[in-house]
CSV table of C-alpha atoms and ligand atoms in Angstrom, one decimal:
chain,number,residue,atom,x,y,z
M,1,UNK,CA,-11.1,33.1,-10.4
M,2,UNK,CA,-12.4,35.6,-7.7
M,3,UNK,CA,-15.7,33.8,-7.5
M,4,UNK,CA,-13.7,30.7,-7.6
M,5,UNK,CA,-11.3,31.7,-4.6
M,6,UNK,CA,-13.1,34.2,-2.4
M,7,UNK,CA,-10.2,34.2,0.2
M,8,UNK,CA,-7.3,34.5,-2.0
M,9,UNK,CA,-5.4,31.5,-0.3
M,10,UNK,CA,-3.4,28.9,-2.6
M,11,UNK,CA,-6.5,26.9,-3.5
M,12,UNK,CA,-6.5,22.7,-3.3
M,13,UNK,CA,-9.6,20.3,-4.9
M,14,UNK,CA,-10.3,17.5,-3.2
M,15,UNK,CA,-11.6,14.7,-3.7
M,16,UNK,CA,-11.3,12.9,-0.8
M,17,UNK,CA,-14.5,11.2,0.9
M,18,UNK,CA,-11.8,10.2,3.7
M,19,UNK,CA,-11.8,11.1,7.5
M,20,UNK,CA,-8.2,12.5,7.7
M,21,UNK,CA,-10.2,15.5,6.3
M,22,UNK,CA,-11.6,16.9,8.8
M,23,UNK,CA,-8.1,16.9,10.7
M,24,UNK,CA,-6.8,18.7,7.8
M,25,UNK,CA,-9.5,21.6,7.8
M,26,UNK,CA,-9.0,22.2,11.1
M,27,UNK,CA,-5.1,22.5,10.8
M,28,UNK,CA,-4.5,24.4,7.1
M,29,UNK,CA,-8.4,26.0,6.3
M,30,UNK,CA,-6.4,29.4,7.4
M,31,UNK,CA,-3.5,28.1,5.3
M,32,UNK,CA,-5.3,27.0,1.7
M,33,UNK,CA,-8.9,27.6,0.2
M,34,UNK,CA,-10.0,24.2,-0.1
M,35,UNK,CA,-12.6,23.0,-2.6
M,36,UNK,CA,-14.6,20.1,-1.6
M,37,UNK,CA,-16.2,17.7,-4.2
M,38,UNK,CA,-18.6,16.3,-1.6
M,39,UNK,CA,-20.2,19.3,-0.7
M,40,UNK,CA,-21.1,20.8,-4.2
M,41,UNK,CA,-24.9,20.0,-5.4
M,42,UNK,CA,-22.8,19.2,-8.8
M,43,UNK,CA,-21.9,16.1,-10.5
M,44,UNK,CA,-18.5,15.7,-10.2
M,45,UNK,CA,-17.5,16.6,-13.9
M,46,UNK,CA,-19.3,19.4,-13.9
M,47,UNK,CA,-17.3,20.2,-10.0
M,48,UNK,CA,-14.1,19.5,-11.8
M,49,UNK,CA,-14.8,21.8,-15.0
M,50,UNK,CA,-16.4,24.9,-12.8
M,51,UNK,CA,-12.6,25.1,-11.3
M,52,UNK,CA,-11.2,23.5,-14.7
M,53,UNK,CA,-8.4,26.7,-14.9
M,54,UNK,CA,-8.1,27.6,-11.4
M,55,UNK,CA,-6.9,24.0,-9.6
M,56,UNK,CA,-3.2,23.5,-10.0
M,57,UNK,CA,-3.2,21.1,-6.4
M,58,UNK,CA,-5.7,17.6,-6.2
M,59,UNK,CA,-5.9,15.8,-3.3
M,60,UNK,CA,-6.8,12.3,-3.5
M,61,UNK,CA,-7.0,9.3,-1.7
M,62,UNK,CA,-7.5,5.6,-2.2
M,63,UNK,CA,-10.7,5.8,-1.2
M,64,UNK,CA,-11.5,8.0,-3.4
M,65,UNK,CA,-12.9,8.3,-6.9
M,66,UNK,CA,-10.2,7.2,-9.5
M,67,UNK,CA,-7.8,10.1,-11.2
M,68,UNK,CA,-8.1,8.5,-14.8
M,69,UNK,CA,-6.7,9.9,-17.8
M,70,UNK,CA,-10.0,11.8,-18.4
M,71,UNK,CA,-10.1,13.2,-15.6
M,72,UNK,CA,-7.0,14.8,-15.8
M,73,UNK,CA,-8.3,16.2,-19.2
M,74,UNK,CA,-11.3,17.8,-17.3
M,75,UNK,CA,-7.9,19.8,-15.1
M,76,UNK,CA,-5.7,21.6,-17.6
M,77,UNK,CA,-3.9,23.7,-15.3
M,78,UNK,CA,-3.2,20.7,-12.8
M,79,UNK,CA,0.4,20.7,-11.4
M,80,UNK,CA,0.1,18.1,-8.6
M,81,UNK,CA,-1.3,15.0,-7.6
M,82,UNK,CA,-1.3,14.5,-3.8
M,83,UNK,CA,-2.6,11.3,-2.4
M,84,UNK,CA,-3.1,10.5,1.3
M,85,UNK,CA,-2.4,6.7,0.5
M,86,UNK,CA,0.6,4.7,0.1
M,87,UNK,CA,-0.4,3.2,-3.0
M,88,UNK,CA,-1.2,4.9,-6.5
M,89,UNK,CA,-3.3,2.1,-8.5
M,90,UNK,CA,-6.3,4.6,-8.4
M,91,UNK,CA,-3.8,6.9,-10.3
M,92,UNK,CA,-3.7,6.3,-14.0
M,93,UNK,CA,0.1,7.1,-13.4
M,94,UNK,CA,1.7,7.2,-17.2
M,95,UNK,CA,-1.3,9.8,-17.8
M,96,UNK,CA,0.6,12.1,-14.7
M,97,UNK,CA,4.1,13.0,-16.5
M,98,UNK,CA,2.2,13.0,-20.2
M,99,UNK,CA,0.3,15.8,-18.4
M,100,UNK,CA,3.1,17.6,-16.4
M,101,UNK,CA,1.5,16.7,-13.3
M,102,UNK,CA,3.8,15.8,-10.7
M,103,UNK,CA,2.7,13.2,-7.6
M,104,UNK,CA,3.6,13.0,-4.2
M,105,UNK,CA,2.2,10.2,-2.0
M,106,UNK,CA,2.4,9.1,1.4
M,107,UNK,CA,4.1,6.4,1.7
M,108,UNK,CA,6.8,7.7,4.3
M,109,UNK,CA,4.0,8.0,7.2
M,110,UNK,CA,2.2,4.7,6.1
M,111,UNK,CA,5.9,2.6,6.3
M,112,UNK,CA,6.1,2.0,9.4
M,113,UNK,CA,2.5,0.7,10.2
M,114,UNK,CA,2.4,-1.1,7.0
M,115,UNK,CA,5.9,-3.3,8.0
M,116,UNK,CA,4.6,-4.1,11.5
M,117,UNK,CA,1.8,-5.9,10.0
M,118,UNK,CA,3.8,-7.6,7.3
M,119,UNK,CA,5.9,-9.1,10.6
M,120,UNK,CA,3.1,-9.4,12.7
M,121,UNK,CA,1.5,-11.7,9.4
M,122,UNK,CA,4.9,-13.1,8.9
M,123,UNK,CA,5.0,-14.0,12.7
M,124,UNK,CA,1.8,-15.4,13.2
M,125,UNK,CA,1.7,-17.8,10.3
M,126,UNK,CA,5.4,-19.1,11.3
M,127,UNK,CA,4.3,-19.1,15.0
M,128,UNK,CA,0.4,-19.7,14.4
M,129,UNK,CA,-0.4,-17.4,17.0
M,130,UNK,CA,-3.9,-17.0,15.8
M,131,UNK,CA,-4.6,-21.1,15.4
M,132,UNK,CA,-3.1,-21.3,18.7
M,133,UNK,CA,-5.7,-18.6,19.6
M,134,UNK,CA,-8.5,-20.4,18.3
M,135,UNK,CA,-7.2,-23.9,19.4
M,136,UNK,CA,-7.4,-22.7,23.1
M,137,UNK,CA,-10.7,-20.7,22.6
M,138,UNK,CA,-12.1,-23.7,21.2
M,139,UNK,CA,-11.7,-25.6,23.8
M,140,UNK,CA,-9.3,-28.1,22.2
M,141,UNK,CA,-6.2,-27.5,24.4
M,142,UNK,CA,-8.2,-29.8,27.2
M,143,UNK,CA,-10.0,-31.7,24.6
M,144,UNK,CA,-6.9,-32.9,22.2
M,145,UNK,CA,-4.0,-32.2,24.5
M,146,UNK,CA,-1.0,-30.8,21.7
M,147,UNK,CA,-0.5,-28.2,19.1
M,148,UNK,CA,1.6,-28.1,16.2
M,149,UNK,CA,4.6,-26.8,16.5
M,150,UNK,CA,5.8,-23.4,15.0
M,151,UNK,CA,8.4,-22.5,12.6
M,152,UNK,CA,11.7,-20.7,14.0
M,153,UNK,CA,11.9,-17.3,12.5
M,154,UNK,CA,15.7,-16.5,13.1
M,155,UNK,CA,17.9,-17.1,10.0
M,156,UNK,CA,14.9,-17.1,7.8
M,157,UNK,CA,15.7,-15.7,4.4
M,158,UNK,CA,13.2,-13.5,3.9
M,159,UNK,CA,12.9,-12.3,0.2
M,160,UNK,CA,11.2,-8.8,-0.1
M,161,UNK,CA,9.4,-7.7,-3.1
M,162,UNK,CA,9.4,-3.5,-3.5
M,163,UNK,CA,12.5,-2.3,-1.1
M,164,UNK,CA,10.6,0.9,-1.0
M,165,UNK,CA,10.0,2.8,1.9
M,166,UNK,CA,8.2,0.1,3.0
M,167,UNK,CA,10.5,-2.6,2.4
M,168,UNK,CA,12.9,-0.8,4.0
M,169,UNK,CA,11.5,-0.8,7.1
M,170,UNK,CA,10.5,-4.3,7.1
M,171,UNK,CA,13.9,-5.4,6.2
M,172,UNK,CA,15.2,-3.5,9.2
M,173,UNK,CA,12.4,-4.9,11.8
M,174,UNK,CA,13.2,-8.6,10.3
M,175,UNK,CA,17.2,-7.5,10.6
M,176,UNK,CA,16.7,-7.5,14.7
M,177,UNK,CA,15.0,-11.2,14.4
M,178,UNK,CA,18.1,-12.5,12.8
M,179,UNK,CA,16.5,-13.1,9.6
M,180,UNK,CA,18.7,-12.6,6.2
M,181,UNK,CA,17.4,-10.4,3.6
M,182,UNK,CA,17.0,-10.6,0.0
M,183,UNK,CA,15.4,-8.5,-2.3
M,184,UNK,CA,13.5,-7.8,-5.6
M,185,UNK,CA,12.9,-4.1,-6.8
M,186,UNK,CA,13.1,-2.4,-10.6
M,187,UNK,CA,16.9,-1.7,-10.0
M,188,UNK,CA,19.5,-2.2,-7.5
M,189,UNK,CA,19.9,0.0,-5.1
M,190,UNK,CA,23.1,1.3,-3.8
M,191,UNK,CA,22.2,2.3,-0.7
M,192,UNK,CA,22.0,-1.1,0.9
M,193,UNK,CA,24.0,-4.2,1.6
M,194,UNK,CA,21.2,-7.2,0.9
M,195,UNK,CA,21.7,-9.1,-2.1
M,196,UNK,CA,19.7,-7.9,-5.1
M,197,UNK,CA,17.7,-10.5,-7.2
M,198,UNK,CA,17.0,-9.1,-11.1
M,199,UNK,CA,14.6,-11.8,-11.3
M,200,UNK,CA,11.7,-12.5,-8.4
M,201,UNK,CA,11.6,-16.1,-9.9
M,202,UNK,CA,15.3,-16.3,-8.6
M,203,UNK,CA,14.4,-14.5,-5.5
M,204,UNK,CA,11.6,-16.6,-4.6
M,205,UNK,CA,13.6,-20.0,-4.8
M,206,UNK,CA,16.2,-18.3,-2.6
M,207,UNK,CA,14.0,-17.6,0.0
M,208,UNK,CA,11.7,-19.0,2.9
M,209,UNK,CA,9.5,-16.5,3.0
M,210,UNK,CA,8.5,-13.6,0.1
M,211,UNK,CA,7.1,-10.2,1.4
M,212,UNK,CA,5.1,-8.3,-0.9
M,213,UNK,CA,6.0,-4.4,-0.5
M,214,UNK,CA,5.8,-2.9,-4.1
M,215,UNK,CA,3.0,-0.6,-5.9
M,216,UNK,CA,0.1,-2.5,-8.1
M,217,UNK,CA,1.0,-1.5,-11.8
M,218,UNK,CA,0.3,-2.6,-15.0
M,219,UNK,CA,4.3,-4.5,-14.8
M,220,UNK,CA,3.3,-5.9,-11.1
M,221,UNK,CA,-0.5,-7.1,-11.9
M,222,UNK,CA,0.0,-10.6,-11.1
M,223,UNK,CA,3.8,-10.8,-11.1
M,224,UNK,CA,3.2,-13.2,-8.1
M,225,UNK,CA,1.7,-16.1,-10.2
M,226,UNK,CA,2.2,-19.9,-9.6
M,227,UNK,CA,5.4,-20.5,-11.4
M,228,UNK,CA,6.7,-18.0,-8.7
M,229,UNK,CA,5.3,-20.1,-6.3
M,230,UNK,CA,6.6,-22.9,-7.0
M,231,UNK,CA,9.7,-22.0,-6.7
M,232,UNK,CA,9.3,-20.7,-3.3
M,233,UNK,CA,8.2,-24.4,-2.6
M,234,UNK,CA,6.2,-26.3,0.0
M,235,UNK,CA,7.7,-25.0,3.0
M,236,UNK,CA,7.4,-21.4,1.5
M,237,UNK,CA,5.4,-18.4,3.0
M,238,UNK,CA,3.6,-15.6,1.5
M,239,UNK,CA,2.5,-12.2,3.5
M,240,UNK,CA,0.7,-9.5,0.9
M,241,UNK,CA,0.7,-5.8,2.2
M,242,UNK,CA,0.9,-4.3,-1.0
M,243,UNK,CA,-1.8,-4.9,-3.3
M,244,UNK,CA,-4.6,-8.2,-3.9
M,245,UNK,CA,-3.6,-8.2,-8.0
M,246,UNK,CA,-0.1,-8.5,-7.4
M,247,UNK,CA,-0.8,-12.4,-6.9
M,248,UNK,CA,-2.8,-14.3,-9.0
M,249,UNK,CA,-5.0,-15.0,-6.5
M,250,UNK,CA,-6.4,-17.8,-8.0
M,251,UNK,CA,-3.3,-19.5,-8.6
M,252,UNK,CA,-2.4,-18.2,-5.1
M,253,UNK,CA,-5.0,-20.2,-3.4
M,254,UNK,CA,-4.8,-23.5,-5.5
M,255,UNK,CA,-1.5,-23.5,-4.1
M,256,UNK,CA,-2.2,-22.9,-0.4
M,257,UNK,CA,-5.3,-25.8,-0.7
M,258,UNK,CA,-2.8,-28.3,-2.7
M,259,UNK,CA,0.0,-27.8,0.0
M,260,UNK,CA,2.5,-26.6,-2.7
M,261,UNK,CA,3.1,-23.4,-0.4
M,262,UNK,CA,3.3,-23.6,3.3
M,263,UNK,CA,1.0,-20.8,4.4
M,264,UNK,CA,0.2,-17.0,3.6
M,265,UNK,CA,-0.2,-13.9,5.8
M,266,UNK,CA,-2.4,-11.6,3.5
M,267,UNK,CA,-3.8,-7.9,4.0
M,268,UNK,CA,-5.1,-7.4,0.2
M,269,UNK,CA,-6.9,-9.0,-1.6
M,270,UNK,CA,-8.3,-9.3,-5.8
M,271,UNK,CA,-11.8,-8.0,-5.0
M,272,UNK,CA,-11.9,-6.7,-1.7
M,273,UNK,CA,-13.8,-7.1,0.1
M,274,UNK,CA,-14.4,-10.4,-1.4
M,275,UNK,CA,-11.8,-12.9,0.0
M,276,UNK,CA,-11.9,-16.6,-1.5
M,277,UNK,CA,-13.8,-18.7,0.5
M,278,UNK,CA,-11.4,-21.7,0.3
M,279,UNK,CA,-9.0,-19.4,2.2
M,280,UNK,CA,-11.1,-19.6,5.3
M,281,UNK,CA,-10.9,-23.5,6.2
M,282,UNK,CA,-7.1,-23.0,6.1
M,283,UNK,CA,-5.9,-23.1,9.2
M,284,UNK,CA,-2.1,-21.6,8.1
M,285,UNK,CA,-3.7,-18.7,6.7
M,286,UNK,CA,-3.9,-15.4,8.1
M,287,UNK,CA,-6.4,-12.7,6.6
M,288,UNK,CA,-6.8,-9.2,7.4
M,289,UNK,CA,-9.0,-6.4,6.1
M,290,UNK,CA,-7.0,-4.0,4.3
M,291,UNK,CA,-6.4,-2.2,7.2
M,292,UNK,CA,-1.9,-2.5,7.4
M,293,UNK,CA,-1.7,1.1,6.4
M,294,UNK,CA,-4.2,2.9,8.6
M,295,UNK,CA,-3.6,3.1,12.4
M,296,UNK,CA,-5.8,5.3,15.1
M,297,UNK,CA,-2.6,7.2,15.3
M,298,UNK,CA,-1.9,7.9,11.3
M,299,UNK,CA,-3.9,10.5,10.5
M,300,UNK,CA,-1.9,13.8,12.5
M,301,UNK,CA,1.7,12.4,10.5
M,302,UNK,CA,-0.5,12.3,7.2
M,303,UNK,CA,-2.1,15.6,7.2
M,304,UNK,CA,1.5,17.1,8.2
M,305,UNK,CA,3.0,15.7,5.5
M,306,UNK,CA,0.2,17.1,3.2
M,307,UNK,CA,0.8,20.2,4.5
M,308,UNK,CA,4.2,20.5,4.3
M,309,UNK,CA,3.7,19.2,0.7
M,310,UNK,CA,1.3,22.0,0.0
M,311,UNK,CA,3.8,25.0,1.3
M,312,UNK,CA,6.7,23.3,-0.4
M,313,UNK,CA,4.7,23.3,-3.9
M,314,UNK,CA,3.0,27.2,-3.3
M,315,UNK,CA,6.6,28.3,-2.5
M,316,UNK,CA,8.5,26.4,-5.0
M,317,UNK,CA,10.2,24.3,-2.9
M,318,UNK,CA,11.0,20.2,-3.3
M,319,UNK,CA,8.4,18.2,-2.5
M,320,UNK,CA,8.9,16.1,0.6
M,321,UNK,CA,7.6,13.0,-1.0
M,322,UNK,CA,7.6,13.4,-4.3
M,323,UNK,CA,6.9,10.1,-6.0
M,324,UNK,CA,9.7,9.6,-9.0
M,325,UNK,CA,8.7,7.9,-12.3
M,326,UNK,CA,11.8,5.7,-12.3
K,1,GLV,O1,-3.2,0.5,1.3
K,1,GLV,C1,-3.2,1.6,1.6
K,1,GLV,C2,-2.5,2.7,1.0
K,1,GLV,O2,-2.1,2.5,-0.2
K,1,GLV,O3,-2.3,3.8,1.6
């Protein structure tokens, strides 16, 4: 342990190839004794094993390697999971609990970011701000005179899938464009006013455009299929900020080339970076690299919150973000 933790301080693995890091050294090293997998000549096994009884804290990130049931195993004193990402599919996340290993993730500093892009997807498909981008760049304003008109967004019911933290906050941006809200989550929940649909089927024929806001899990993989589709029908529109696998891309796809949905505003994607090449003729489809979450200006609220997640779990306090297995 003394050889493990010259300095005494709480000490935190990561494993976290992510630039937030360096913010985070340079704000806590005087705070926490952090262990860095990238920088020991070891295989990361053998990292994880050399600090197996020592490491009660892991920090993670999407970007990171996976935290898979083994290797939790190779962590026996593990207590918590933090992850600088919104989303947990790296996280085998029934292995967590089985384990006593709480999680807390960062989804309150991502929220924000992540629901301006949904509207700014959801407003450029309905508006086709970037055809209209390329319509002028391309000359074709002089050459073919007209452009297609938009879809009004106002009184748009807008049908949101996960009424997380991020739902919430693009339910409360759409709110202020007079849209009316719907939603879809794992149980009602009291705290709000917007009718709640048990069944995303339901919600999706109820609704002119579906938002995808909830976590990848093995319940969610491909919950969005074409049957769901369908029943948003041909005037329909999809945005994605949550996870690719959430649709059936496929199915997502045949859709959007048949006509059977109107258009799709999409941040994630099946095999990222891989995006289907049919989607790139589409003119009512908006792609965007996986980048909803992350803004130049994230990075000082997420290592904050890390932080303050760290003193709250060395001093036995409530975690500030504590993600709950409900
Ligand atoms: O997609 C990004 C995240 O989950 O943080």
């Amino acid at each position: 342990m003394a050889q493990d933790n010259p300095t005494q301080l709480p000490q935190v693995l990561l494993l976290l190839p992510n630039p937030c890091f360096t913010v985070l050294e340079s704000k806590a090293s005087h705070k926490f004794h952090f262990l860095k997998a990238w920088d020991s000549p070891l295989p990361q096994a053998q990292f994880l094993q050399s600090h197996a009884l020592s490491t009660q804290v892991l920090l993670s990130s999407a970007l990171g390697p996976p935290i898979t049931a083994q290797l939790l195993q190779l962590l026996p004193s593990l207590k918590l999971l933090i992850t600088l990402s919104a989303g947990l599919d790296h996280v085998d996340f029934s292995a967590c609990p089985a384990r006593g290993v709480r999680i807390a993730n960062s989804s309150p500093i991502f929220a924000a970011d992540v629901a301006d892009m949904a509207v700014g997807l959801f407003l450029d498909v309905m508006r086709k701000i970037s055809a209209a981008n390329r319509f002028v760049r391309d000359g074709f304003w002089v050459s073919r005179g007209d452009f297609d008109l938009g879809t009004k967004i106002g009184g748009k019911r807008v049908g949101i899938v996960g009424l997380g933290h991020i739902g919430l906050q693009v339910a409360k941006r759409l709110e202020a464009f007079d849209c009316k809200i719907l939603y879809y989550s794992r149980k009602e929940k009291p705290y709000v006013s917007y009718p709640f649909y048990f069944d995303v089927c339901e919600l999706a024929a109820n609704s002119d455009v579906l938002v995808i806001c909830c976590a990848l899990t093995a319940q969610t993989h491909h919950m969005i299929n074409k049957k769901i589709l369908l029943a948003l029908g041909r005037e329909g529109v999809i945005v994605n900020v949550g996870r690719g696998a959430i649709i059936d891309e496929r199915e997502m796809v045949q859709c959007l080339v048949q006509g059977e949905i109107k258009g799709a505003g999409l941040d994630v994607f099946e095999n990222e970076p891989q995006v289907p090449k049919e989607l790139f003729g589409l003119g009512n489809v908006v792609l965007s690299p996986h980048k909803a979450a992350m803004t130049a200006d994230c990075f000082t609220d997420l290592t904050d919150l890390a932080m303050a997640n760290l003193e709250a779990f060395f001093s036995n306090k409530p975690l500030l973000s504590e993600v709950m297995n409900d």
